[in-house]
Tab-separated table of C-alpha atoms and ligand atoms in Angstrom:
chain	number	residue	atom	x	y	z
A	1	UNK	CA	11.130	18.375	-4.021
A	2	UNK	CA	8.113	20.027	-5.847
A	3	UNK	CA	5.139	20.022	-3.607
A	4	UNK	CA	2.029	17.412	-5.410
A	5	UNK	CA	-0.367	20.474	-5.336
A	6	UNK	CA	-2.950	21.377	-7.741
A	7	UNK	CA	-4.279	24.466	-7.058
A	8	UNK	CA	-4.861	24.729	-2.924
A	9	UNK	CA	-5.535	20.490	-3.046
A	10	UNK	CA	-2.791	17.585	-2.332
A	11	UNK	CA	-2.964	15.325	-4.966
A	12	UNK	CA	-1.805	12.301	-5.936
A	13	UNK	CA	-1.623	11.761	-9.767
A	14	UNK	CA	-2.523	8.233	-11.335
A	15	UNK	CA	-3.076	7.365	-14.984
A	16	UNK	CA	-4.948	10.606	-15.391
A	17	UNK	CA	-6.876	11.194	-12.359
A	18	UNK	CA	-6.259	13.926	-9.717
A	19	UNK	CA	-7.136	11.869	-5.976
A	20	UNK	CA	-7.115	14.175	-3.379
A	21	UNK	CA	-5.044	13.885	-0.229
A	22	UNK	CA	-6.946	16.231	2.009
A	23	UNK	CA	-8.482	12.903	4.336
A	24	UNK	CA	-6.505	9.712	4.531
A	25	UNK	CA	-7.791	7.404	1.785
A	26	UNK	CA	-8.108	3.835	2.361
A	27	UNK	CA	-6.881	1.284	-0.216
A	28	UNK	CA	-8.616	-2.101	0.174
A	29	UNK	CA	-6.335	-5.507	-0.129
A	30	UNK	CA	-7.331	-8.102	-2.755
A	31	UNK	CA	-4.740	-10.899	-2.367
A	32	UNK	CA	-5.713	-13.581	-5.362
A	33	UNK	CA	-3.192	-15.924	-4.148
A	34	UNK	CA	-3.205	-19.396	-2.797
A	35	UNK	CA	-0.670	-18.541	0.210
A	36	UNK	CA	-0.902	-14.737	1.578
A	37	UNK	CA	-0.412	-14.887	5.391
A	38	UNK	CA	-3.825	-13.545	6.462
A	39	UNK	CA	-6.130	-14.359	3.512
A	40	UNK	CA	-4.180	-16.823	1.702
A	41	UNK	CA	-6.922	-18.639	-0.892
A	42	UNK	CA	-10.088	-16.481	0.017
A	43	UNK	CA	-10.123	-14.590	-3.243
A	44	UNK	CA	-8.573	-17.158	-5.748
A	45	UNK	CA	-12.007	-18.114	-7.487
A	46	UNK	CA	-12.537	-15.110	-10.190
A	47	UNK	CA	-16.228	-14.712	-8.979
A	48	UNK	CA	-15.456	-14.521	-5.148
A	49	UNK	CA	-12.251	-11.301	-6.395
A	50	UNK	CA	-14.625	-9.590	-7.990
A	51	UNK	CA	-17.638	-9.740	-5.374
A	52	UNK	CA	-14.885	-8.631	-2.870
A	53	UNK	CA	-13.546	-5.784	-4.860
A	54	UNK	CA	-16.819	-4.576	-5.449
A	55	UNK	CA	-17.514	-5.440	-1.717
A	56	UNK	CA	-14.721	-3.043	-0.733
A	57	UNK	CA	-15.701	-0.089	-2.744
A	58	UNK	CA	-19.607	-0.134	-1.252
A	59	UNK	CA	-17.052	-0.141	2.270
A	60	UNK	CA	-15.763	3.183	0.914
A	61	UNK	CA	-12.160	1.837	-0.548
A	62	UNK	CA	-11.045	4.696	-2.275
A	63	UNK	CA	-8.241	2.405	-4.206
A	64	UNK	CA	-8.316	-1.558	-4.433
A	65	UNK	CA	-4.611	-3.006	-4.125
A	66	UNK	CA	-4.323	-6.267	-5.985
A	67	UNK	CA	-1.718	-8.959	-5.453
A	68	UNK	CA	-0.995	-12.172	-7.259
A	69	UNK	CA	1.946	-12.979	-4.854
A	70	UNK	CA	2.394	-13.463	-1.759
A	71	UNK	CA	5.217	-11.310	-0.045
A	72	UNK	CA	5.056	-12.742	3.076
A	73	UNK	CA	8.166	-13.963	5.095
A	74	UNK	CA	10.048	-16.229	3.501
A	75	UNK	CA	7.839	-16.788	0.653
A	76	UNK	CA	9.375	-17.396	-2.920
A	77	UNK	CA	8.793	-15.720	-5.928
A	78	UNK	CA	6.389	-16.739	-8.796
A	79	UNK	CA	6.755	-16.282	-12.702
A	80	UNK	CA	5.656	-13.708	-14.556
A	81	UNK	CA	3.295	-16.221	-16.556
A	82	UNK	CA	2.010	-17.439	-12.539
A	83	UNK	CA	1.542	-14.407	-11.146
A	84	UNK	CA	-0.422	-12.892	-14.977
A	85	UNK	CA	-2.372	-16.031	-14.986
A	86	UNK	CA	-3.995	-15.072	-11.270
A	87	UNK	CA	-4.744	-11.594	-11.985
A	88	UNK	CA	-5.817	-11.668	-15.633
A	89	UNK	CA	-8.981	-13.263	-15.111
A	90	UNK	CA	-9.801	-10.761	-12.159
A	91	UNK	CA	-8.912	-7.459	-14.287
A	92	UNK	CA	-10.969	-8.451	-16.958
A	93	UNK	CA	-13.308	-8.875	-14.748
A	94	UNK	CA	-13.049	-5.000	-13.035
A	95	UNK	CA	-12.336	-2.798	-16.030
A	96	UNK	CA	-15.357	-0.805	-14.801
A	97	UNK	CA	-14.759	-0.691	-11.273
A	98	UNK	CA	-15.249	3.630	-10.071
A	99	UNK	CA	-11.803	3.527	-7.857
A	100	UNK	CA	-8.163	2.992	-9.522
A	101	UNK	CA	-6.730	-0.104	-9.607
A	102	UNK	CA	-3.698	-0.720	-7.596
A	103	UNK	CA	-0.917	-3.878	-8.864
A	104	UNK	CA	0.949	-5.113	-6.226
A	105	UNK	CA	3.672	-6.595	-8.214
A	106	UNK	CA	7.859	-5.898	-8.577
A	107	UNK	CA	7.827	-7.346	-12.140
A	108	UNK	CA	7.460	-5.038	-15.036
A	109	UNK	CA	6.261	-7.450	-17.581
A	110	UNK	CA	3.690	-7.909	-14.945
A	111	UNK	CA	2.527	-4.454	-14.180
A	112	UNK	CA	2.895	-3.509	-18.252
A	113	UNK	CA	-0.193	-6.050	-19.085
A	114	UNK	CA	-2.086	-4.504	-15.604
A	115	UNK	CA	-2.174	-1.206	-17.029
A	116	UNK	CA	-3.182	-2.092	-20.561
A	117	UNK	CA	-6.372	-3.943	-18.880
A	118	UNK	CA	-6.996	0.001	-17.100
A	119	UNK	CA	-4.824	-0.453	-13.846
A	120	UNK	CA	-3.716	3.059	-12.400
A	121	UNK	CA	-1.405	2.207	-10.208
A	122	UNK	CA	1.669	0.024	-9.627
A	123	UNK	CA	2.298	-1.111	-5.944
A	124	UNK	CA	6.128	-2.026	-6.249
A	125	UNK	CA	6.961	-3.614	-2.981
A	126	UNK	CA	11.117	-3.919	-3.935
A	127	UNK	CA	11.095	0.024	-4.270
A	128	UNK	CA	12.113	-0.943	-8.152
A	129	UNK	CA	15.511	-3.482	-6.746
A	130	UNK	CA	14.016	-6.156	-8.391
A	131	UNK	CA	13.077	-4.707	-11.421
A	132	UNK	CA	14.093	-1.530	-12.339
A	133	UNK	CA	12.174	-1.296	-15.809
A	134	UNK	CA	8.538	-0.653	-13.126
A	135	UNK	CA	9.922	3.128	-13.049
A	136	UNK	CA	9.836	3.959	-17.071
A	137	UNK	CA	6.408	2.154	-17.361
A	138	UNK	CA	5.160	4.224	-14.837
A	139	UNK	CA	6.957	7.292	-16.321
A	140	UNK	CA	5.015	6.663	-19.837
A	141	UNK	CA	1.403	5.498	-18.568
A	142	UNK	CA	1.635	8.410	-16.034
A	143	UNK	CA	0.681	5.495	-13.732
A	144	UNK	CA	0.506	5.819	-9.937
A	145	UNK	CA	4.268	4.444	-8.294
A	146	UNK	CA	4.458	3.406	-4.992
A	147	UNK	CA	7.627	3.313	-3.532
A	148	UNK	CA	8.051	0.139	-0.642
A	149	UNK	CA	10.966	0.008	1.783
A	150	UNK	CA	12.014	-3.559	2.026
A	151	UNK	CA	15.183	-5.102	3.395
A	152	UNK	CA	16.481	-7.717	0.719
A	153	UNK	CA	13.438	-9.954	-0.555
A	154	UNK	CA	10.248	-11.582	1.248
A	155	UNK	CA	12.882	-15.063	1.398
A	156	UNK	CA	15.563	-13.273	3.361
A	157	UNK	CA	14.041	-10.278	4.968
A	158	UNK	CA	13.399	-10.844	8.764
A	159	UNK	CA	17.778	-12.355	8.627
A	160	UNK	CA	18.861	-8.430	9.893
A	161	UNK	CA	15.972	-6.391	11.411
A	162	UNK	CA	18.800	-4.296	12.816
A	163	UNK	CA	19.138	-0.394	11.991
A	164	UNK	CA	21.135	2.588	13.865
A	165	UNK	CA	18.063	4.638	13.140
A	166	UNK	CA	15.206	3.005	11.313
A	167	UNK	CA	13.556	5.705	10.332
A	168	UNK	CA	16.894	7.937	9.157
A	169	UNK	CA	17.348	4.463	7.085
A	170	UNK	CA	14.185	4.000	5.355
A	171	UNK	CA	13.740	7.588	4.622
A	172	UNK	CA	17.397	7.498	2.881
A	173	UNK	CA	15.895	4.598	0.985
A	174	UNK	CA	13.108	6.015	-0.446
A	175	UNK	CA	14.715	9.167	-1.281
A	176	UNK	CA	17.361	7.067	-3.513
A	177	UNK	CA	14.489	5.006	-4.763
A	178	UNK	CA	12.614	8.153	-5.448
A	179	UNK	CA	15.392	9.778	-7.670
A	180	UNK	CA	15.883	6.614	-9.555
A	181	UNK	CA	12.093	6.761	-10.529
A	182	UNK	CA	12.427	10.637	-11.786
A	183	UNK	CA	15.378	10.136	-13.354
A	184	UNK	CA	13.403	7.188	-15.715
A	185	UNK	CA	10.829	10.387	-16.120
A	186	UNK	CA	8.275	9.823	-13.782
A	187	UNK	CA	6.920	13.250	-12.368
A	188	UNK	CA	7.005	13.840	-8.664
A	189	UNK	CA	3.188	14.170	-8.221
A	190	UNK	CA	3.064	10.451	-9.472
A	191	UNK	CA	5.174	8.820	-6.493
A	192	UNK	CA	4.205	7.431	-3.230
A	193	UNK	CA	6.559	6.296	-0.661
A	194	UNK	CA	5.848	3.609	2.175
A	195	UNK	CA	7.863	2.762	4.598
A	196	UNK	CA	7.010	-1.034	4.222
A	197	UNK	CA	5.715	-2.168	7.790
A	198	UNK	CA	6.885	-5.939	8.230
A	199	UNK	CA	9.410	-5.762	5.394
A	200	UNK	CA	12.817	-6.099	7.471
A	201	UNK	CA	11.574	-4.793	10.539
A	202	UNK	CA	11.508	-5.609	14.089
A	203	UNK	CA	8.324	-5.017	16.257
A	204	UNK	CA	9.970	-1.840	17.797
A	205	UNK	CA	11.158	-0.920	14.229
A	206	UNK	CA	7.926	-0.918	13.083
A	207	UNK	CA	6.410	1.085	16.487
A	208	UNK	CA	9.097	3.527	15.446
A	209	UNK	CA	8.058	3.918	11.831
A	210	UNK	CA	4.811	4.696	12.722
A	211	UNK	CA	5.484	7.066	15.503
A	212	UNK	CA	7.672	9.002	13.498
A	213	UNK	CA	6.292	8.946	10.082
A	214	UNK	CA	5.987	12.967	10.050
A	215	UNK	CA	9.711	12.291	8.923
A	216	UNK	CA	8.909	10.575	5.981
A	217	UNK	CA	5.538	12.632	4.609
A	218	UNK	CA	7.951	15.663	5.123
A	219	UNK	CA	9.981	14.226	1.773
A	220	UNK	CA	6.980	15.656	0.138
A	221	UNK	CA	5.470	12.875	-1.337
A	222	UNK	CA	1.870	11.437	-0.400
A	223	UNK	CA	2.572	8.446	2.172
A	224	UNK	CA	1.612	4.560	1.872
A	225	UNK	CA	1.271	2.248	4.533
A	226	UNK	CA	-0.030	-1.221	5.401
A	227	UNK	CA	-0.128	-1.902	9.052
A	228	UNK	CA	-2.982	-4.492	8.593
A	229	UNK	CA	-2.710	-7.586	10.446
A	230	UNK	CA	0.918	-7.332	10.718
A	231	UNK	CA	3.116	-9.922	12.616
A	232	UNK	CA	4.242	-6.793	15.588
A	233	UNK	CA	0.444	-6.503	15.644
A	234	UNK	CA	0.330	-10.348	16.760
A	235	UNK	CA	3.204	-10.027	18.620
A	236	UNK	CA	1.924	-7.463	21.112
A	237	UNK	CA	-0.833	-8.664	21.035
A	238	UNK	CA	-0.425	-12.596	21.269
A	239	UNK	CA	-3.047	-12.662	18.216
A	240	UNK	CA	-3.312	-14.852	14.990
A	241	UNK	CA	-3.741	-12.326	11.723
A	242	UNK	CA	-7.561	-13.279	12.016
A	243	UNK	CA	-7.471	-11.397	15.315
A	244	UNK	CA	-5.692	-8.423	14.467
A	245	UNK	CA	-8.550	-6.149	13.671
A	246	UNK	CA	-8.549	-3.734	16.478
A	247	UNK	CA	-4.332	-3.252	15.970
A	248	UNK	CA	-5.103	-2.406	12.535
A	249	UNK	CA	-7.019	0.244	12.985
A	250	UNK	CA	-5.316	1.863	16.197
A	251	UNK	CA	-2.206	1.470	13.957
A	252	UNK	CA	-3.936	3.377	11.307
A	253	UNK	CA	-5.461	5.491	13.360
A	254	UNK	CA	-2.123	7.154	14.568
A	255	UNK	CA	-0.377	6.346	11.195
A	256	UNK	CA	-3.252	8.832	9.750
A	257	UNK	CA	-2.118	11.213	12.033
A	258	UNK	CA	1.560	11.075	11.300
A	259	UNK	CA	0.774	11.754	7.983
A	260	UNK	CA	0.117	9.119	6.133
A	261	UNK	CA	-2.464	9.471	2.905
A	262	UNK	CA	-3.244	5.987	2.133
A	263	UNK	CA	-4.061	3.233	4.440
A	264	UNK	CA	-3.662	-0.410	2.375
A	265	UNK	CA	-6.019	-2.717	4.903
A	266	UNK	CA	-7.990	-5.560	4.611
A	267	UNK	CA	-11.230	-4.719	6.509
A	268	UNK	CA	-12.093	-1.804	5.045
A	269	UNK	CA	-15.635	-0.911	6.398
A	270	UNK	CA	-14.142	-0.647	10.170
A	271	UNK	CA	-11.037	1.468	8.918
A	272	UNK	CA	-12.719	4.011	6.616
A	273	UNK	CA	-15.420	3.871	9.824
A	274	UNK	CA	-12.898	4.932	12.257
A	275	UNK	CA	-10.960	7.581	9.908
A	276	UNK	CA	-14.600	9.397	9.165
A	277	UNK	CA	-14.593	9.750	13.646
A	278	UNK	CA	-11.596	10.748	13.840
A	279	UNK	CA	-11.956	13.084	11.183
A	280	UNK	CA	-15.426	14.209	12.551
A	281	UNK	CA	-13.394	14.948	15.908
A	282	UNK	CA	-10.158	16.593	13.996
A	283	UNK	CA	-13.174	18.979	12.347
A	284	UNK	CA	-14.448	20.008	15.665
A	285	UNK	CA	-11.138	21.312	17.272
A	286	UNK	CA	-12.204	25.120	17.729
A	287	UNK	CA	-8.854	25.899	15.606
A	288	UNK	CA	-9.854	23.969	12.850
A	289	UNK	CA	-13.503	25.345	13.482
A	290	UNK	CA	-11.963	29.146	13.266
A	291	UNK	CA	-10.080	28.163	10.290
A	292	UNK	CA	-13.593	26.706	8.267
A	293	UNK	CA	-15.732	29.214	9.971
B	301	HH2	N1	2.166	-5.314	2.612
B	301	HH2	C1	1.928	-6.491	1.993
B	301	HH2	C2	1.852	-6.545	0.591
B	301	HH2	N2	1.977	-5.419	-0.144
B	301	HH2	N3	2.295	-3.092	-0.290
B	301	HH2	C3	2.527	-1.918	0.302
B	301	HH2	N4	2.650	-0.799	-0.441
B	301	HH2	N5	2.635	-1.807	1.665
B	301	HH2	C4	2.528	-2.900	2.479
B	301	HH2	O1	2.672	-2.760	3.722
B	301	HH2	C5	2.298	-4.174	1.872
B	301	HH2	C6	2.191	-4.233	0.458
B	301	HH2	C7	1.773	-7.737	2.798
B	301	HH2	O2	0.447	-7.968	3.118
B	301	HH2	P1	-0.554	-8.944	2.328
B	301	HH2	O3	-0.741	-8.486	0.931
B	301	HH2	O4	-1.793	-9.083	3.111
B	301	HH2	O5	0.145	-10.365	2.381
B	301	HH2	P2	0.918	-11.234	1.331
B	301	HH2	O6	2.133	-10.486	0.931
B	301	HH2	O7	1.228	-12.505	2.072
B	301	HH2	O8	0.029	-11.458	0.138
């Protein structure tokens, strides 16, 4: 696998920008749906999106991740004209915004009118199983692809949480996924992978994903993942989503240090916050110090 260098710097190519993986970046959630499990209906006005996108990037959201559709257990799918009619008003609305624009969408049809309005990125949550024509759209806008692990769809997912070896399985996954995407001519430095927290996954599962995602950022590609008020968060926890702040960012906190490049949360302020300590503390290790000194 080529290494996404450019020069001495990781990067991450999307729609023409170089972002640069040398700190974990956080990507801010914008769910403009009337049902997501956590912020289902918040953001469905067009006025109240925007303020919150905007919101996020003062917070230091490096990316904003927008959904139309809620992938949350059990849920069903929404057309393409449902799902365009949600987020059309809102991308109109951010053509200007300073970050890239993340879809969170498996449809094509979807993601092609996202990137004419200036999105960057396409979040594909199916790892391109539902809709395989996301990877030469990608391939010809140069667009950001990230790569999701999920076990069958959001109806049937959490049937068979059940793996000899989670990790060995998701990281097969991807791979597959991965080579599907270059083979529609998408360049490596264009493809994220994430091992799709919640998607399939038991609570120990998803312990194990974390604690071992070194395994997955050595495929080479830059690494995705959303632990943010997760149901294994609630279940250890015995908290509601609205509770699930201080999981989130331990979660990301050690995700970060497995090697994962993007966080996708919801509270962005207290996770970019905690990333700039633990950077700050990474910094002052006297190897480090040697190393910049
Ligand atoms: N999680 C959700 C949605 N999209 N995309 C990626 N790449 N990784 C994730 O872990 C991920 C994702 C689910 O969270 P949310 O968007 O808050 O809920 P809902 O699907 O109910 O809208």
């Amino acid at each position: 696998m080529a290494p996404f260098t450019d020069g001495a710097a990781r990067v991450w190519q999307v729609a023409g920008r170089a972002m640069e993986l040398d700190r974990p970046l956080v990507a801010g959630v914008l769910n403009v749906t009337p049902d997501s499990f956590s912020d289902g209906g918040r953001f469905v006005a067009r006025d109240d999106a925007v303020r919150r996108a905007h919101e996020m990037v003062e917070e230091g959201a490096a990316i904003i991740d927008i959904g139309a559709e809620s992938s949350r257990p059990g849920s069903d799918p929404v057309s393409v004209d449902e799902e365009w009619s949600r987020l059309e008003p809102v991308l109109r609305e951010l053509t200007d915004l300073s970050v890239p624009l993340s879809i969170d969408t498996t449809k094509a049809d979807v993601a092609a009118r996202a990137l004419d309005l200036g999105a960057a990125i396409i979040n594909d949550i199916s790892a391109l199983e539902a809709d395989p024509g996301i990877a030469p759209l990608a391939a010809e806008h140069g667009a950001g692809l990230v790569l999701m692990h999920m076990r069958g769809t959001p109806r049937t997912m959490q049937e068979n949480t059940a793996y000899d070896d989670v990790v060995r399985d998701v990281c097969g996954s991807l791979e597959s996924a991965r080579a599907r995407a270059l083979d529609a001519g998408c360049s490596a430095d264009q493809i994220a992978l994430d091992p799709g927290l919640g998607f399939g996954k038991s609570v120990e599962g998803n312990l194990e994903l974390i604690a071992r995602l070194d395994e997955l950022a050595d495929l080479g590609s830059p690494v995705w993942i959303g632990p943010s008020r997760k149901s294994f968060l609630g279940e250890l926890l015995d908290a509601e989503p609205s509770e699930r702040l201080h999981g989130t960012i331990a979660a990301g906190l050690v995700a970060a240090d497995h090697g994962a490049d993007v966080l996708r949360v919801h509270d962005v302020r207290p996770m970019v916050e905690a990333l700039r300590v633990q950077g700050a503390i990474e910094a002052a290790r006297p190897s480090s110090m040697e190393v910049a000194g």
